[in-house]
Amino acid sequence: MKIIDAKVIVCSPGRNFVTLKIVTDEGVYGIGDATLNGREKAVVSYLEDYITPALIGKDPQRIEDIWQFFYRGAYWRRGPIGMTALAAVDVALWDIKGKIAGLPLYQLLGGRSRDRIMSYTHANGKCIDSTLDAVGEAMDAGYQAVRIQSGIPGVASTYGVPKDGSKYEPADSALPSESVWSTERYLNFIPELFDAVRSQYGFEVHLLHDVHHRLTPIEAARLGKDLEPYRLFWLEDCVPAENQESFRLIREHTTTPLAVGEVFNSIHDCRELIQNQYIDYIRSTIAHAGGITQVRRIADFASLYNVRTGFHGATDLSPVCMGAALHFDYWVPNFGIQEHMPHSELMESVFTFDYQFEKGFFTPGEKPGHGVDIDEKLAAKYPYKRAALPVNRLEDGTLWNW
């Protein structure tokens, strides 16, 4: 069996997606997600100019060898663009492997380790009262875990909270919009928010929160300590993680569980975090960390240190990534939780998928491969639209982490 074609499909059914389709001489094909939010065209170029020409003629069943070819063979290796492109190749090859074997992807990985996959959703509100309402709606829908984000008094806009009542999509303009951020207002407000949620809903529901890389280590340590009475499932991305040692200071000051990793691209980005047990959940995604082949290594390494998985699952990852992630979740022994930010009906009209969702839990389906496909003709009706992620400034105008 040989690869005879590899093409990149770019579409925007409400938001931009990049999908790689690899076709073999026996008519079997596989697809992978190559979406990098706000930098989609960079990955398209990487795939079309450097990767897809080199795929032609290769045996698609040699997944490991192909992964090594494009990882070790690229002198300028790693980074979000290259690793997202490599992830798309890897997932498409695993999809092909499953179809050849006639098995769902999770069976190729070693079979399932659980009966269903717990997910968490987002409860966003402009204020405490509207956030409380959103938590109640999520619990009524059957979720046992909810991520809490709220507007902050005195701050015009913040991560996770839509401005107009619609579903939250951060890439909100063709060029980066600018937001104003106040760490002081945020740190004063968040404990009040969680106190209100626990007071109304008790401790039966798991609560999560995303700081989105906006604090210094000592600020994050103080927030973690302030939130200890509310027993969070995790505190996510509390500081930028380029310096993995930053998490040592946070860990020394709080017992609030810590999660990080959606922006990581390889095992080297999280090696110190895991082996020093600075974190409790690793969130590296299949689409941005080199595919199933690389993320499996991360998960196996994490299992040695009682660190569990918690895949990023926002709408900037297509149903292709979600399908692959759910098969991985079904198998991985050190599973923690799966994020679920539902796609719109328009987005889901372009993709078909076999996974099922019911009352806060997923199952990945039984179709061979990862069970997700794309309608290319329909995708062509929704051309790419440039959309950039925002940037943040402090109240004095200093550029800050978004």
Coordinates of C-alpha atoms in Angstrom, one line a residue:
M1 CA 0.0 0.0 0.0
K2 CA 1.3 3.5 -0.9
I3 CA 0.1 7.1 -0.4
I4 CA -0.9 8.6 -3.7
D5 CA -2.4 11.9 -2.6
A6 CA -2.4 14.2 0.4
K7 CA -4.5 17.4 0.3
V8 CA -5.3 20.2 2.6
I9 CA -8.9 21.3 3.0
V10 CA -9.5 24.7 4.5
C11 CA -13.1 25.8 5.5
S12 CA -14.8 28.2 7.8
P13 CA -18.3 27.0 8.8
G14 CA -18.6 29.6 11.5
R15 CA -14.8 29.4 12.3
N16 CA -11.7 28.2 10.5
F17 CA -10.7 24.6 10.3
V18 CA -7.8 22.9 8.5
T19 CA -8.1 19.2 7.6
L20 CA -5.5 17.0 6.0
K21 CA -6.7 14.1 3.8
I22 CA -4.3 11.3 3.0
V23 CA -5.3 8.8 0.2
T24 CA -3.8 5.4 -0.6
D25 CA -3.6 3.5 -3.9
E26 CA -6.1 1.0 -2.5
G27 CA -8.7 3.7 -2.0
V28 CA -8.4 3.8 1.8
Y29 CA -8.1 7.3 3.2
G30 CA -7.7 9.0 6.5
I31 CA -8.1 12.6 7.8
G32 CA -6.4 14.6 10.5
D33 CA -7.0 18.0 12.1
A34 CA -4.4 20.7 11.3
T35 CA -6.2 23.7 12.9
L36 CA -4.0 26.2 14.7
N37 CA -6.3 29.0 15.9
G38 CA -5.3 32.3 14.5
R39 CA -2.4 30.9 12.5
E40 CA -4.2 28.5 10.2
K41 CA -2.6 29.5 7.0
A42 CA 0.9 29.0 8.4
V43 CA 0.1 25.3 8.9
V44 CA -1.4 25.1 5.5
S45 CA 1.8 26.3 4.0
Y46 CA 3.9 23.9 6.1
L47 CA 1.8 21.0 4.9
E48 CA 1.5 21.9 1.3
D49 CA 5.1 23.1 0.8
Y50 CA 7.1 20.7 2.9
I51 CA 5.1 17.7 4.1
T52 CA 2.6 16.5 1.6
P53 CA 5.1 16.3 -1.3
A54 CA 7.3 14.0 0.8
L55 CA 4.4 11.8 1.8
I56 CA 3.7 10.6 -1.7
G57 CA 4.9 7.0 -2.2
K58 CA 5.3 6.2 1.4
D59 CA 3.7 3.2 3.1
P60 CA 0.9 4.6 5.3
Q61 CA 1.2 1.7 7.7
R62 CA 4.7 2.8 8.8
I63 CA 3.3 5.4 11.2
E64 CA 6.2 5.5 13.6
D65 CA 8.8 5.7 10.8
I66 CA 6.8 8.5 9.1
W67 CA 6.5 10.4 12.4
Q68 CA 10.3 10.1 12.9
F69 CA 10.9 11.2 9.3
F70 CA 9.1 14.5 9.7
Y71 CA 10.2 15.1 13.3
R72 CA 13.9 14.1 13.2
G73 CA 14.2 15.0 9.6
A74 CA 13.2 18.6 10.2
Y75 CA 16.3 20.3 11.5
W76 CA 14.1 23.1 12.7
R77 CA 11.9 20.9 14.7
R78 CA 9.1 21.3 17.3
G79 CA 7.0 24.5 17.6
P80 CA 3.3 24.9 17.2
I81 CA 3.2 25.1 13.4
G82 CA 5.4 22.1 12.6
M83 CA 3.9 19.9 15.3
T84 CA 0.3 20.7 14.3
A85 CA 1.1 19.7 10.8
L86 CA 2.8 16.5 12.0
A87 CA -0.2 15.8 14.2
A88 CA -2.5 16.0 11.2
V89 CA -0.4 13.4 9.3
D90 CA -0.2 11.1 12.3
V91 CA -3.9 11.1 13.1
A92 CA -4.7 10.5 9.4
L93 CA -2.4 7.6 9.3
W94 CA -3.9 6.1 12.5
D95 CA -7.3 6.6 10.8
I96 CA -6.1 4.6 7.8
K97 CA -4.6 1.9 10.1
G98 CA -7.9 1.4 11.8
K99 CA -9.8 1.2 8.5
I100 CA -7.3 -1.4 7.2
A101 CA -7.7 -3.4 10.4
G102 CA -11.5 -2.9 10.5
L103 CA -11.1 -1.7 14.1
P104 CA -11.9 1.5 16.0
L105 CA -8.8 3.4 17.0
Y106 CA -9.1 2.7 20.7
Q107 CA -8.8 -1.0 20.0
L108 CA -5.5 -0.4 18.2
L109 CA -4.2 1.4 21.2
G110 CA -5.0 -1.5 23.5
G111 CA -8.7 -1.5 24.1
R112 CA -10.9 0.6 26.4
S113 CA -10.0 1.3 30.0
R114 CA -13.5 2.6 31.0
D115 CA -17.1 2.5 30.0
R116 CA -17.6 6.2 29.3
I117 CA -15.7 9.4 29.3
M118 CA -16.4 12.2 31.7
S119 CA -16.4 15.7 30.2
Y120 CA -16.7 19.2 31.5
T121 CA -18.5 22.1 29.9
H122 CA -18.2 25.9 30.3
A123 CA -20.4 28.0 32.5
N124 CA -19.8 31.6 31.4
G125 CA -21.6 34.7 32.7
K126 CA -21.1 38.5 32.6
C127 CA -21.6 38.5 36.4
I128 CA -21.9 36.2 39.3
D129 CA -25.7 35.8 39.0
S130 CA -25.6 34.9 35.3
T131 CA -22.7 32.5 35.9
L132 CA -24.7 30.8 38.6
D133 CA -27.6 30.4 36.1
A134 CA -25.1 28.9 33.6
V135 CA -23.8 26.4 36.2
G136 CA -27.4 25.3 36.9
E137 CA -28.1 24.8 33.2
A138 CA -25.0 22.6 32.9
M139 CA -25.9 20.5 35.9
D140 CA -29.4 20.1 34.6
A141 CA -27.9 18.8 31.3
G142 CA -26.1 16.1 33.2
Y143 CA -22.6 17.4 33.5
Q144 CA -20.8 16.4 36.7
A145 CA -17.9 18.9 36.0
V146 CA -18.2 22.6 35.0
R147 CA -15.6 25.2 34.2
I148 CA -16.5 28.5 35.8
Q149 CA -15.6 31.9 34.1
S150 CA -17.2 35.2 34.8
G151 CA -17.0 38.9 33.9
I152 CA -15.0 40.9 36.4
P153 CA -16.3 44.1 37.8
G154 CA -14.3 47.0 36.4
V155 CA -12.8 45.0 33.5
A156 CA -14.6 45.5 30.2
S157 CA -14.0 42.0 28.8
T158 CA -12.2 38.9 29.8
Y159 CA -11.3 35.4 28.5
G160 CA -14.1 32.9 28.3
V161 CA -17.0 35.4 28.5
P162 CA -18.9 36.3 25.3
K163 CA -19.6 40.0 24.8
D164 CA -23.1 39.7 23.2
G165 CA -24.6 36.6 24.8
S166 CA -23.6 34.3 21.9
K167 CA -21.3 31.3 22.1
Y168 CA -17.8 32.3 23.0
E169 CA -15.3 32.3 20.1
P170 CA -12.1 34.2 21.0
A171 CA -10.8 34.8 17.4
D172 CA -13.2 37.8 17.1
S173 CA -11.7 40.0 14.3
A174 CA -9.4 39.9 11.2
L175 CA -6.6 41.7 13.1
P176 CA -6.0 41.3 16.9
S177 CA -8.4 43.2 19.1
E178 CA -7.0 44.7 22.3
S179 CA -8.4 44.0 25.8
V180 CA -7.5 45.6 29.1
W181 CA -6.6 43.4 32.1
S182 CA -6.4 44.0 35.8
T183 CA -4.7 41.3 37.9
E184 CA -5.7 43.0 41.1
R185 CA -9.5 43.1 40.3
Y186 CA -9.3 39.5 39.1
L187 CA -7.7 38.2 42.3
N188 CA -10.1 40.0 44.5
F189 CA -13.1 38.7 42.6
I190 CA -12.5 35.0 41.8
P191 CA -12.8 33.7 45.4
E192 CA -16.1 35.6 45.7
L193 CA -17.3 33.9 42.5
F194 CA -16.5 30.4 43.7
D195 CA -17.9 31.0 47.1
A196 CA -21.2 31.9 45.5
V197 CA -21.2 28.8 43.3
R198 CA -20.4 26.4 46.2
S199 CA -23.0 28.2 48.4
Q200 CA -25.7 27.6 45.8
Y201 CA -24.8 24.2 44.4
G202 CA -22.7 22.5 47.1
F203 CA -19.8 20.2 46.6
E204 CA -21.4 17.5 44.4
V205 CA -20.3 19.1 41.2
H206 CA -16.7 19.3 40.1
L207 CA -15.6 22.9 39.5
L208 CA -12.7 24.0 37.2
H209 CA -11.3 27.4 36.3
D210 CA -9.0 28.7 33.6
V211 CA -6.6 31.6 34.4
H212 CA -5.3 31.6 30.9
H213 CA -1.7 32.3 31.7
R214 CA -2.3 35.7 33.2
L215 CA -0.6 35.5 36.6
T216 CA 2.9 35.5 38.0
P217 CA 3.9 32.4 40.0
I218 CA 3.4 34.1 43.4
E219 CA 0.0 35.6 42.3
A220 CA -1.0 32.1 41.1
A221 CA 0.1 30.6 44.4
R222 CA -2.0 33.1 46.3
L223 CA -5.0 32.4 44.1
G224 CA -4.6 28.6 44.6
K225 CA -4.5 29.1 48.3
D226 CA -7.5 31.4 48.3
L227 CA -9.5 28.8 46.4
E228 CA -8.6 25.8 48.5
P229 CA -11.9 25.9 50.6
Y230 CA -13.8 25.5 47.3
R231 CA -12.0 22.3 46.3
L232 CA -11.5 22.8 42.6
F233 CA -11.1 19.9 40.3
W234 CA -8.2 22.0 38.8
L235 CA -6.8 25.5 38.3
E236 CA -5.8 25.7 34.7
D237 CA -2.9 27.6 33.0
C238 CA -2.3 29.9 36.0
V239 CA 1.0 31.1 34.6
P240 CA 2.9 31.0 31.3
A241 CA 4.7 27.7 31.2
E242 CA 7.8 28.5 29.2
N243 CA 9.6 28.4 32.5
Q244 CA 8.5 25.0 33.9
E245 CA 10.2 25.8 37.2
S246 CA 7.5 28.5 37.8
F247 CA 5.2 25.8 38.9
R248 CA 7.4 24.7 41.8
L249 CA 6.6 28.0 43.6
I250 CA 2.9 27.5 43.1
R251 CA 3.0 23.9 44.2
E252 CA 4.8 24.8 47.4
H253 CA 2.1 27.2 48.4
T254 CA -1.2 25.5 47.5
T255 CA -2.9 22.1 47.4
T256 CA -5.3 23.2 44.6
P257 CA -4.8 20.8 41.7
L258 CA -3.0 22.3 38.7
A259 CA -3.5 21.7 35.0
V260 CA -1.5 23.0 32.0
G261 CA -0.5 22.1 28.5
E262 CA -2.9 23.1 25.7
V263 CA -0.2 25.2 24.2
F264 CA 2.5 22.5 24.5
N265 CA 4.0 20.9 21.4
S266 CA 6.2 18.1 22.7
I267 CA 7.0 16.0 25.7
H268 CA 10.0 18.4 26.4
D269 CA 7.5 21.2 27.2
C270 CA 6.2 19.3 30.1
R271 CA 8.9 16.9 31.1
E272 CA 10.0 18.8 34.2
L273 CA 6.4 19.6 35.2
I274 CA 5.6 15.9 35.2
Q275 CA 8.7 14.3 36.7
N276 CA 8.8 16.9 39.5
Q277 CA 5.1 16.5 40.1
Y278 CA 4.4 20.2 39.8
I279 CA 1.1 19.5 38.0
D280 CA -1.8 17.1 38.4
Y281 CA -3.2 17.2 34.8
I282 CA -1.5 17.4 31.5
R283 CA -3.6 19.0 28.7
S284 CA -1.4 18.6 25.6
T285 CA -3.7 18.1 22.7
I286 CA -3.4 15.5 19.9
A287 CA -3.8 18.3 17.3
H288 CA -0.9 20.5 18.6
A289 CA 1.5 18.0 20.2
G290 CA 2.5 15.8 17.3
G291 CA -0.5 13.5 17.1
I292 CA -1.4 10.2 18.8
T293 CA 2.1 8.9 18.5
Q294 CA 3.6 11.7 20.6
V295 CA 0.7 12.2 23.1
R296 CA 0.8 8.5 23.9
R297 CA 4.4 9.0 25.0
I298 CA 3.4 12.0 27.1
A299 CA 0.6 10.1 28.8
D300 CA 2.7 7.0 29.5
F301 CA 5.4 9.2 31.0
A302 CA 2.8 11.1 33.1
S303 CA 1.4 7.9 34.4
L304 CA 4.6 7.2 36.2
Y305 CA 4.0 10.3 38.4
N306 CA 0.3 10.0 38.9
V307 CA -0.4 12.9 36.5
R308 CA -3.6 12.4 34.5
T309 CA -4.8 13.6 31.1
G310 CA -7.3 16.4 30.5
F311 CA -7.5 17.1 26.8
H312 CA -8.2 20.6 25.5
G313 CA -11.6 20.4 23.7
A314 CA -12.5 23.9 22.6
T315 CA -14.2 24.6 19.2
D316 CA -10.9 25.6 17.7
L317 CA -10.3 21.9 17.4
S318 CA -12.4 20.2 14.8
P319 CA -14.6 17.1 15.2
V320 CA -11.6 15.2 13.7
C321 CA -9.5 16.0 16.8
M322 CA -12.4 15.4 19.1
G323 CA -12.9 12.0 17.6
A324 CA -9.3 11.0 17.9
A325 CA -9.1 12.4 21.5
L326 CA -12.2 10.4 22.6
H327 CA -10.6 7.1 21.3
F328 CA -7.5 8.1 23.2
D329 CA -9.5 8.9 26.3
Y330 CA -11.3 5.5 26.1
W331 CA -8.0 3.7 26.2
V332 CA -5.5 5.8 28.3
P333 CA -5.3 4.3 31.8
N334 CA -4.4 7.6 33.5
F335 CA -7.4 9.5 32.1
G336 CA -8.6 12.6 34.0
I337 CA -11.3 14.4 32.1
Q338 CA -12.2 15.7 28.6
E339 CA -13.2 19.3 27.8
H340 CA -16.4 19.7 25.8
M341 CA -17.2 23.0 24.1
P342 CA -20.0 21.9 21.7
H343 CA -19.6 22.7 18.0
S344 CA -22.4 24.5 16.3
E345 CA -24.9 22.7 14.0
L346 CA -23.2 24.5 11.0
M347 CA -19.8 23.2 12.0
E348 CA -21.1 19.7 12.5
S349 CA -22.9 19.7 9.1
V350 CA -19.5 19.7 7.4
F351 CA -18.2 16.8 9.5
T352 CA -19.8 13.4 10.1
F353 CA -18.8 11.6 13.3
D354 CA -19.4 8.4 15.2
Y355 CA -18.9 9.6 18.8
Q356 CA -21.9 10.0 21.1
F357 CA -22.6 12.4 23.9
E358 CA -25.2 12.0 26.6
K359 CA -25.6 13.8 29.9
G360 CA -22.0 14.8 30.4
F361 CA -20.3 11.7 29.1
F362 CA -18.9 10.6 25.7
T363 CA -18.3 7.3 24.0
P364 CA -16.1 7.3 20.8
G365 CA -18.1 4.9 18.6
E366 CA -17.2 1.7 16.9
K367 CA -16.5 2.6 13.3
P368 CA -13.0 1.7 12.0
G369 CA -10.4 4.4 12.5
H370 CA -11.4 7.5 14.5
G371 CA -14.9 7.6 12.9
V372 CA -14.9 11.2 11.6
D373 CA -15.1 12.3 8.0
I374 CA -15.5 15.6 6.1
D375 CA -17.9 16.6 3.4
E376 CA -15.5 18.3 1.0
K377 CA -18.2 19.7 -1.3
L378 CA -20.0 21.3 1.6
A379 CA -16.7 22.5 3.1
A380 CA -16.0 24.3 -0.1
K381 CA -19.0 26.5 0.4
Y382 CA -17.4 28.0 3.5
P383 CA -14.1 29.7 2.5
Y384 CA -11.4 30.7 4.9
K385 CA -11.9 34.0 6.8
R386 CA -9.0 35.5 8.6
A387 CA -9.6 35.7 12.3
A388 CA -7.1 36.6 15.0
L389 CA -6.9 36.0 18.7
P390 CA -7.0 39.1 20.9
V391 CA -4.1 40.6 22.8
N392 CA -4.1 41.9 26.4
R393 CA -2.8 45.1 28.0
L394 CA -2.6 46.1 31.6
E395 CA -4.5 49.2 32.7
D396 CA -1.3 51.3 32.2
G397 CA -0.9 50.0 28.6
T398 CA 1.7 47.4 29.2
L399 CA 1.3 44.4 26.9
W400 CA 0.4 41.3 28.9
N401 CA -0.5 37.7 28.4
W402 CA -3.8 37.0 26.8

